[in-house]
mmCIF file of C-alpha atoms in Angstrom:
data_model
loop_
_atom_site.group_PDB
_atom_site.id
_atom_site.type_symbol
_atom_site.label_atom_id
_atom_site.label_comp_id
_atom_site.label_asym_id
_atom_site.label_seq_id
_atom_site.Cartn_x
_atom_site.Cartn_y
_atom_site.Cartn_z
ATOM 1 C CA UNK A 1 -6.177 1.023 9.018
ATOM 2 C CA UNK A 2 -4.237 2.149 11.726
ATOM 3 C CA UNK A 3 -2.233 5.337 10.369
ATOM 4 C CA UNK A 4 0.223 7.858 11.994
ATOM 5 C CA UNK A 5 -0.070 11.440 10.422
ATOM 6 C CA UNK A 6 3.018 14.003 9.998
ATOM 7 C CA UNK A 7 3.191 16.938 7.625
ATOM 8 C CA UNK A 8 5.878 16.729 5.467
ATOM 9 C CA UNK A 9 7.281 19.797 5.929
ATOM 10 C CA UNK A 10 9.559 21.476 5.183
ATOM 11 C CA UNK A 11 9.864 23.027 8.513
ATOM 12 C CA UNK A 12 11.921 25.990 8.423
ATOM 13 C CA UNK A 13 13.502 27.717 11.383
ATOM 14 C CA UNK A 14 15.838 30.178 12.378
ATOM 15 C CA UNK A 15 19.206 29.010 14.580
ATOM 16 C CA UNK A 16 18.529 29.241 18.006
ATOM 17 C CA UNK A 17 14.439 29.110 17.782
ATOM 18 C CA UNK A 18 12.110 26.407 19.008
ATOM 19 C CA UNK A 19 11.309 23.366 16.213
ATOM 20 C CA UNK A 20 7.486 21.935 16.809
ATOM 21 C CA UNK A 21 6.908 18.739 15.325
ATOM 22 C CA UNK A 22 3.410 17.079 15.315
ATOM 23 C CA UNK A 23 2.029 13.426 15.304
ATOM 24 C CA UNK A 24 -1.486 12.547 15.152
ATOM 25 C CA UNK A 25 -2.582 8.515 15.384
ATOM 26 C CA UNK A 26 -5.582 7.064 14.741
ATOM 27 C CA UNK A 27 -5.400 4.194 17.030
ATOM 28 C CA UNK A 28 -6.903 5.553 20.364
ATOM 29 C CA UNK A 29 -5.451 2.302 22.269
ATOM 30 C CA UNK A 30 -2.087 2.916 21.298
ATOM 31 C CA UNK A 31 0.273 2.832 24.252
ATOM 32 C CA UNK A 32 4.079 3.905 23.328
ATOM 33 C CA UNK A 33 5.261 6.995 21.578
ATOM 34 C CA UNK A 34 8.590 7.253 19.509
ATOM 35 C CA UNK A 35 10.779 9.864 17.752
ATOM 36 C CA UNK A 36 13.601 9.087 15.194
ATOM 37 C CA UNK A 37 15.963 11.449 13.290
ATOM 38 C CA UNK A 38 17.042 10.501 10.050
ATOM 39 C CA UNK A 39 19.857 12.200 8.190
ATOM 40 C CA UNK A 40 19.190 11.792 4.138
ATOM 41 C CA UNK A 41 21.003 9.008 3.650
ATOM 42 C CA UNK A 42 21.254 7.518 7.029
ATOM 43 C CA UNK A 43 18.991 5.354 9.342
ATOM 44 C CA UNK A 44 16.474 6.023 12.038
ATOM 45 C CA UNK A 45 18.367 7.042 15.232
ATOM 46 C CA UNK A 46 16.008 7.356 18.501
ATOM 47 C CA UNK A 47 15.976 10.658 20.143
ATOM 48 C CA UNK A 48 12.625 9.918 22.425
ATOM 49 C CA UNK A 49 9.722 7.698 23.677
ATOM 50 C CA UNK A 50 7.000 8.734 25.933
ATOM 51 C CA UNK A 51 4.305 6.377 27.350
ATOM 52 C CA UNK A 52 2.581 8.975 29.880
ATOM 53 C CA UNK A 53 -0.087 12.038 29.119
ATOM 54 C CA UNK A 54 1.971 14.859 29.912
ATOM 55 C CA UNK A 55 5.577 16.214 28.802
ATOM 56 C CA UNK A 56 9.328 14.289 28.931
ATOM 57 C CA UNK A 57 12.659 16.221 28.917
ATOM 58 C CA UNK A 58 15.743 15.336 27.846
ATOM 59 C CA UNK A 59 18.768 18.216 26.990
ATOM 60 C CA UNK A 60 17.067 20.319 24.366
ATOM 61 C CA UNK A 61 14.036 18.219 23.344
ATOM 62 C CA UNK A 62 10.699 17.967 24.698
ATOM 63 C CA UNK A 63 8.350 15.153 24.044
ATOM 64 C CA UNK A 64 4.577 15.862 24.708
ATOM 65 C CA UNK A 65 1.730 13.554 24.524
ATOM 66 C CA UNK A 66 -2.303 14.063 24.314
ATOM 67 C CA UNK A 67 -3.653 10.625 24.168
ATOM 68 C CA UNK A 68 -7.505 12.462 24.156
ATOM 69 C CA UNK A 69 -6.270 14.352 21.303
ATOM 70 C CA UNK A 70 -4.549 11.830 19.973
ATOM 71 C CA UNK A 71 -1.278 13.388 19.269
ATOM 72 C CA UNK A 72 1.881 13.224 20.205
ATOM 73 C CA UNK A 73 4.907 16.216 19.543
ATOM 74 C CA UNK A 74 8.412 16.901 19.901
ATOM 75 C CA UNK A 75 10.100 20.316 20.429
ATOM 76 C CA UNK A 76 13.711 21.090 20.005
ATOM 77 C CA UNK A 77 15.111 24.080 21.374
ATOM 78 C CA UNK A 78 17.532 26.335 21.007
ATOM 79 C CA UNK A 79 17.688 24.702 17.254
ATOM 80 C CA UNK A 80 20.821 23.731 15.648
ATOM 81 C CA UNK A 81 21.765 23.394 11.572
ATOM 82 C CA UNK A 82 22.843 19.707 12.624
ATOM 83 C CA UNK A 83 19.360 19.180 13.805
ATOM 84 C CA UNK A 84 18.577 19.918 10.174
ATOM 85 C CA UNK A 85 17.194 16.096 9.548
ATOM 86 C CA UNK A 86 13.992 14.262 8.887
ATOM 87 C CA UNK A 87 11.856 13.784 11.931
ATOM 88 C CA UNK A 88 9.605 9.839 11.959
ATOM 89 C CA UNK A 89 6.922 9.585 14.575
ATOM 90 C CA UNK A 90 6.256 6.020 15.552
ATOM 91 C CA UNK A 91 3.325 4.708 17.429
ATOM 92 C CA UNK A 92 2.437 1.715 18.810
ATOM 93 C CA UNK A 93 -0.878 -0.222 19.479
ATOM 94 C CA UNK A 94 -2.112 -1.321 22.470
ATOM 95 C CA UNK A 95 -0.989 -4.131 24.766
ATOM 96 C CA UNK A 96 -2.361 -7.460 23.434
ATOM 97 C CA UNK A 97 -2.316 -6.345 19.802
ATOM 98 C CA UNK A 98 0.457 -6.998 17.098
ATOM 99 C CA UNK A 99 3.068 -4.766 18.862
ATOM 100 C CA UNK A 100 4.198 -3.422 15.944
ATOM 101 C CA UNK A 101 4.950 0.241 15.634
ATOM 102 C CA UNK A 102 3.381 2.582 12.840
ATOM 103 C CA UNK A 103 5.374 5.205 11.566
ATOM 104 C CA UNK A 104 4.566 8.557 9.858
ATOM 105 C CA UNK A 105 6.448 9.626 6.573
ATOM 106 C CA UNK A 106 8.183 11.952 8.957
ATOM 107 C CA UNK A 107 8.252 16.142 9.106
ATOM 108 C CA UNK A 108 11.349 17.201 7.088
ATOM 109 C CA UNK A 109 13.185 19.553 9.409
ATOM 110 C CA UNK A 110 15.621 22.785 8.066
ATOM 111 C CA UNK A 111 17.484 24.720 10.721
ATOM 112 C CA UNK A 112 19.465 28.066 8.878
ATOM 113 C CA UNK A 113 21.661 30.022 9.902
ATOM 114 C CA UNK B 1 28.419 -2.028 23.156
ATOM 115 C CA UNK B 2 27.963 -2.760 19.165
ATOM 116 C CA UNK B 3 24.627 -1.584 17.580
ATOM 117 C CA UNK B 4 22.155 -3.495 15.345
ATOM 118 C CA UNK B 5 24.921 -4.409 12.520
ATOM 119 C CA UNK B 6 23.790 -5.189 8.957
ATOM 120 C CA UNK B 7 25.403 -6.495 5.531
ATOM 121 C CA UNK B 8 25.686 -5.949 2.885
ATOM 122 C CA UNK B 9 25.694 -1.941 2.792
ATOM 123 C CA UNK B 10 25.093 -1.457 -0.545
ATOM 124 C CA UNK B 11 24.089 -4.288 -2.979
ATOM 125 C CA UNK B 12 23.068 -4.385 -6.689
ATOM 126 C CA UNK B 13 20.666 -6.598 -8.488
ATOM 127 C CA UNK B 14 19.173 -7.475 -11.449
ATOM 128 C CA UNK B 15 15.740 -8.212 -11.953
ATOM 129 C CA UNK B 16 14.550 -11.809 -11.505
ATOM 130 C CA UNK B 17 17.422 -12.652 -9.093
ATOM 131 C CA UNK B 18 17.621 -13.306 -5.555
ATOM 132 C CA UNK B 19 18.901 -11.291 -2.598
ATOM 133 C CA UNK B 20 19.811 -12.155 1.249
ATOM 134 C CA UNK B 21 20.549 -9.463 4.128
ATOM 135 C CA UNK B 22 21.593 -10.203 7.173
ATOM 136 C CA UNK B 23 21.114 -8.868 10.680
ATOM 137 C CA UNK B 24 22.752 -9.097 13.991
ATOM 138 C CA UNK B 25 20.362 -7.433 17.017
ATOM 139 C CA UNK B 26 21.978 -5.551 19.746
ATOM 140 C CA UNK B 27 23.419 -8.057 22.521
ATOM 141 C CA UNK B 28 20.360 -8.955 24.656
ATOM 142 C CA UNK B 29 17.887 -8.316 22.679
ATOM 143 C CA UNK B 30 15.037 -10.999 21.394
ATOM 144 C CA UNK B 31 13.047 -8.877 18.781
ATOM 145 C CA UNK B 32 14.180 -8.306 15.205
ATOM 146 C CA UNK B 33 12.224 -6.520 12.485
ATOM 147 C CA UNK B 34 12.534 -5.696 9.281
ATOM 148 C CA UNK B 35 11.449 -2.357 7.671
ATOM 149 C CA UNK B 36 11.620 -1.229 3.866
ATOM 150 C CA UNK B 37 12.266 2.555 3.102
ATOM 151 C CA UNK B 38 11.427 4.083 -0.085
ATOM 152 C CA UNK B 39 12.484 7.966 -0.331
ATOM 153 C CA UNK B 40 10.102 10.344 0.879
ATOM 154 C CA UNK B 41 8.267 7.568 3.141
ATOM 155 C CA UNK B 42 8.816 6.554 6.367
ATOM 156 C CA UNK B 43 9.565 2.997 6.949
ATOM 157 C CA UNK B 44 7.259 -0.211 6.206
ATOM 158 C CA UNK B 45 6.953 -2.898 8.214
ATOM 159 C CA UNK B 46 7.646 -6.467 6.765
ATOM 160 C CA UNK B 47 8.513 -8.792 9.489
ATOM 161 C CA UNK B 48 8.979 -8.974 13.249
ATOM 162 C CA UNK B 49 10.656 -11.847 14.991
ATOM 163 C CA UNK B 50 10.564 -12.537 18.182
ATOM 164 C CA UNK B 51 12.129 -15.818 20.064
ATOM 165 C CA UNK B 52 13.075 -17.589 16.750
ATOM 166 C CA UNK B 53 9.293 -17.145 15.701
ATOM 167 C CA UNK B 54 7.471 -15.083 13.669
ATOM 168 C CA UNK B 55 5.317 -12.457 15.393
ATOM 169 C CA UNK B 56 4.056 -10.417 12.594
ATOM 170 C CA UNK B 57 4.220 -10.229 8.587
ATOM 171 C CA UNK B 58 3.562 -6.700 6.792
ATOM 172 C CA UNK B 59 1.644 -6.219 3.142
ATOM 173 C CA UNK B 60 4.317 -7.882 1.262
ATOM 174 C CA UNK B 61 4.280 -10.619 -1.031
ATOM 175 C CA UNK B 62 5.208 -14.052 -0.859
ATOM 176 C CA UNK B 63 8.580 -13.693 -2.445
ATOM 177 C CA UNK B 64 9.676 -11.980 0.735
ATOM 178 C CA UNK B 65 10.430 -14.328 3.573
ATOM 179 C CA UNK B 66 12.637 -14.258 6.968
ATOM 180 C CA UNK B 67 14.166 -16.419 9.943
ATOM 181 C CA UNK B 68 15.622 -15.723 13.349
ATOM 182 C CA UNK B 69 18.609 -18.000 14.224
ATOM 183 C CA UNK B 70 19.217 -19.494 17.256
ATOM 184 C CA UNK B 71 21.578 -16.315 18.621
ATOM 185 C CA UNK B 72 18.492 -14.017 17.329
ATOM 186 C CA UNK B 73 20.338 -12.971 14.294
ATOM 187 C CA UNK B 74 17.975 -12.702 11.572
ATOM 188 C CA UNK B 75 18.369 -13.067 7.346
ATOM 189 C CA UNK B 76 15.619 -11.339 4.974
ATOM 190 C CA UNK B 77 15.159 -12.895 2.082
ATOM 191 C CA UNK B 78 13.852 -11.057 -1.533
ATOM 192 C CA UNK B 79 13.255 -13.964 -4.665
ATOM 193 C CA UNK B 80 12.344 -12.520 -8.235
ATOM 194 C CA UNK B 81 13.427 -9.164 -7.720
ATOM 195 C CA UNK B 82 11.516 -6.392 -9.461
ATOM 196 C CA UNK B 83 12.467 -3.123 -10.051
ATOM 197 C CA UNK B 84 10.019 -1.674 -7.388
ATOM 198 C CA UNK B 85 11.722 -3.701 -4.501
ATOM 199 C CA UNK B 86 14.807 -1.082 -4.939
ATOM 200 C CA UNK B 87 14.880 0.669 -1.153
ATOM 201 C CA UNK B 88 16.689 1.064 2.170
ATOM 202 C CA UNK B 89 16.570 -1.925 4.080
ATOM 203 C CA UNK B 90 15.976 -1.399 7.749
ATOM 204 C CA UNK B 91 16.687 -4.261 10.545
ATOM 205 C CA UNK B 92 15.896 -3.012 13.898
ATOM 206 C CA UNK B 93 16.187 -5.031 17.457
ATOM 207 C CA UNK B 94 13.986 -4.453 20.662
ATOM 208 C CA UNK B 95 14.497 -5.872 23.893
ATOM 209 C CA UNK B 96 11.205 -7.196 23.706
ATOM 210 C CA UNK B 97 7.953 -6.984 21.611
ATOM 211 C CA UNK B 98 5.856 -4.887 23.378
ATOM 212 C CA UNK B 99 6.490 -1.045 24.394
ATOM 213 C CA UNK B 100 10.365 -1.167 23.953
ATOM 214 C CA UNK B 101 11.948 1.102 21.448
ATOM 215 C CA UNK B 102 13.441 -0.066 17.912
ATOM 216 C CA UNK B 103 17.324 0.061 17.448
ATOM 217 C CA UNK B 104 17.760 0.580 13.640
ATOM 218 C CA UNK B 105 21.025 -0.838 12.137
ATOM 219 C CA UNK B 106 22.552 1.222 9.377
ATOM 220 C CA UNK B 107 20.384 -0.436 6.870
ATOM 221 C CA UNK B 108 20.958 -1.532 3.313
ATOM 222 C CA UNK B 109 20.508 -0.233 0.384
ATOM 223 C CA UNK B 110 19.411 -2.236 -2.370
ATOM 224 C CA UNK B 111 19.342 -1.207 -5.814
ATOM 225 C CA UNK B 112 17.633 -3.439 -8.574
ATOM 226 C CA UNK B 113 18.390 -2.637 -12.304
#
């Protein structure tokens, strides 16, 4: 069973501070690394992939990914009340397998004021 | 450029009766799938299409089916509704199967009474 963990959250922050989000996978293989924000109510809208060990930048989020840990994290800085959204992780298996992403139940995410 | 663009947006059933939803992928792209979202979850696979065939089938039963058309538009089809069906349909398009990202649509939301 090939599972992608997130905690549920809620993840509270203060506006302005940095937002960690974590992903573990099970799937050692697994080969491409997604992150969605969802607004209740709305659907999955892609903020980053990453495919490479190491960190990816783009404006004020950070993807990072540990494929001997086997996780996989996103950081938002300088944290916003619009950012206030659920987060999904996605994650999917190796070349040569079904190709079809896993995703978490996603990290609930509350930026105040 | 238009997104992934789904109908209905909001549909109401009873049980026992039949639903269709309907999916058009991003121009370009050859992948569709199909997700279902309960609240509090993230999404659940259910079917991935890719060139008109079918590349992959989630833990759902029988009385949920699929096609890709031609110009890679794609219908999901629900028979004998049951209560437990009632969710947020997600359609999603990829440029290809393997390590591209999913393109959700705005997804719809089906309610069986």
């Amino acid at each position: 069973q090939k599972e992608v963990e997130q905690n549920s959250g809620p993840l509270s922050v203060p506006e302005g501070a940095i937002a960690s989000l974590n992903c573990t996978y099970s799937d050692r293989g697994s080969q491409s690394f997604f992150w969605y924000r969802q607004y209740s109510g709305k659907s999955p809208e892609l903020i980053m992939f990453i495919y490479s060990n190491g960190d990816k930048e783009d404006g004020r989020f950070t993807a990072q990914l540990n494929k001997a840990s086997q996780y996989v994290s996103l950081l938002i800085r300088d944290s916003q009340p619009s950012d206030s959204a659920t987060y999904l992780c996605a994650v999917k298996p190796p070349s040569g397998g079904s190709y079809i992403p896993t995703f978490g139940r996603g990290t609930s995410l509350i930026v105040h004021p | 450029d238009a997104g992934v663009t789904q109908s209905p947006t909001h549909l109401i059933k009873t049980r026992g009766q039949h639903v269709t939803l309907r999916c058009s992928p991003i121009s370009g792209h050859k992948s569709v799938s199909w997700y279902q979202q309960v609240l509090g979850q993230g999404p659940q696979f259910i079917f991935q299409y890719y060139e008109k065939e079918e590349r992959g089938r989630g833990n759902f039963p029988d009385r949920f089916s699929a096609r890709q058309f031609p110009n890679y538009s794609s219908e999901l089809n629900v028979n004998a509704l049951l209560l437990g069906d009632s969710a947020l349909y997600l359609c999603a398009s990829s440029v290809d199967r393997a390590g591209s990202p999913l393109h959700f649509g705005n997804g719809t939301r089906l309610t069986v009474t």
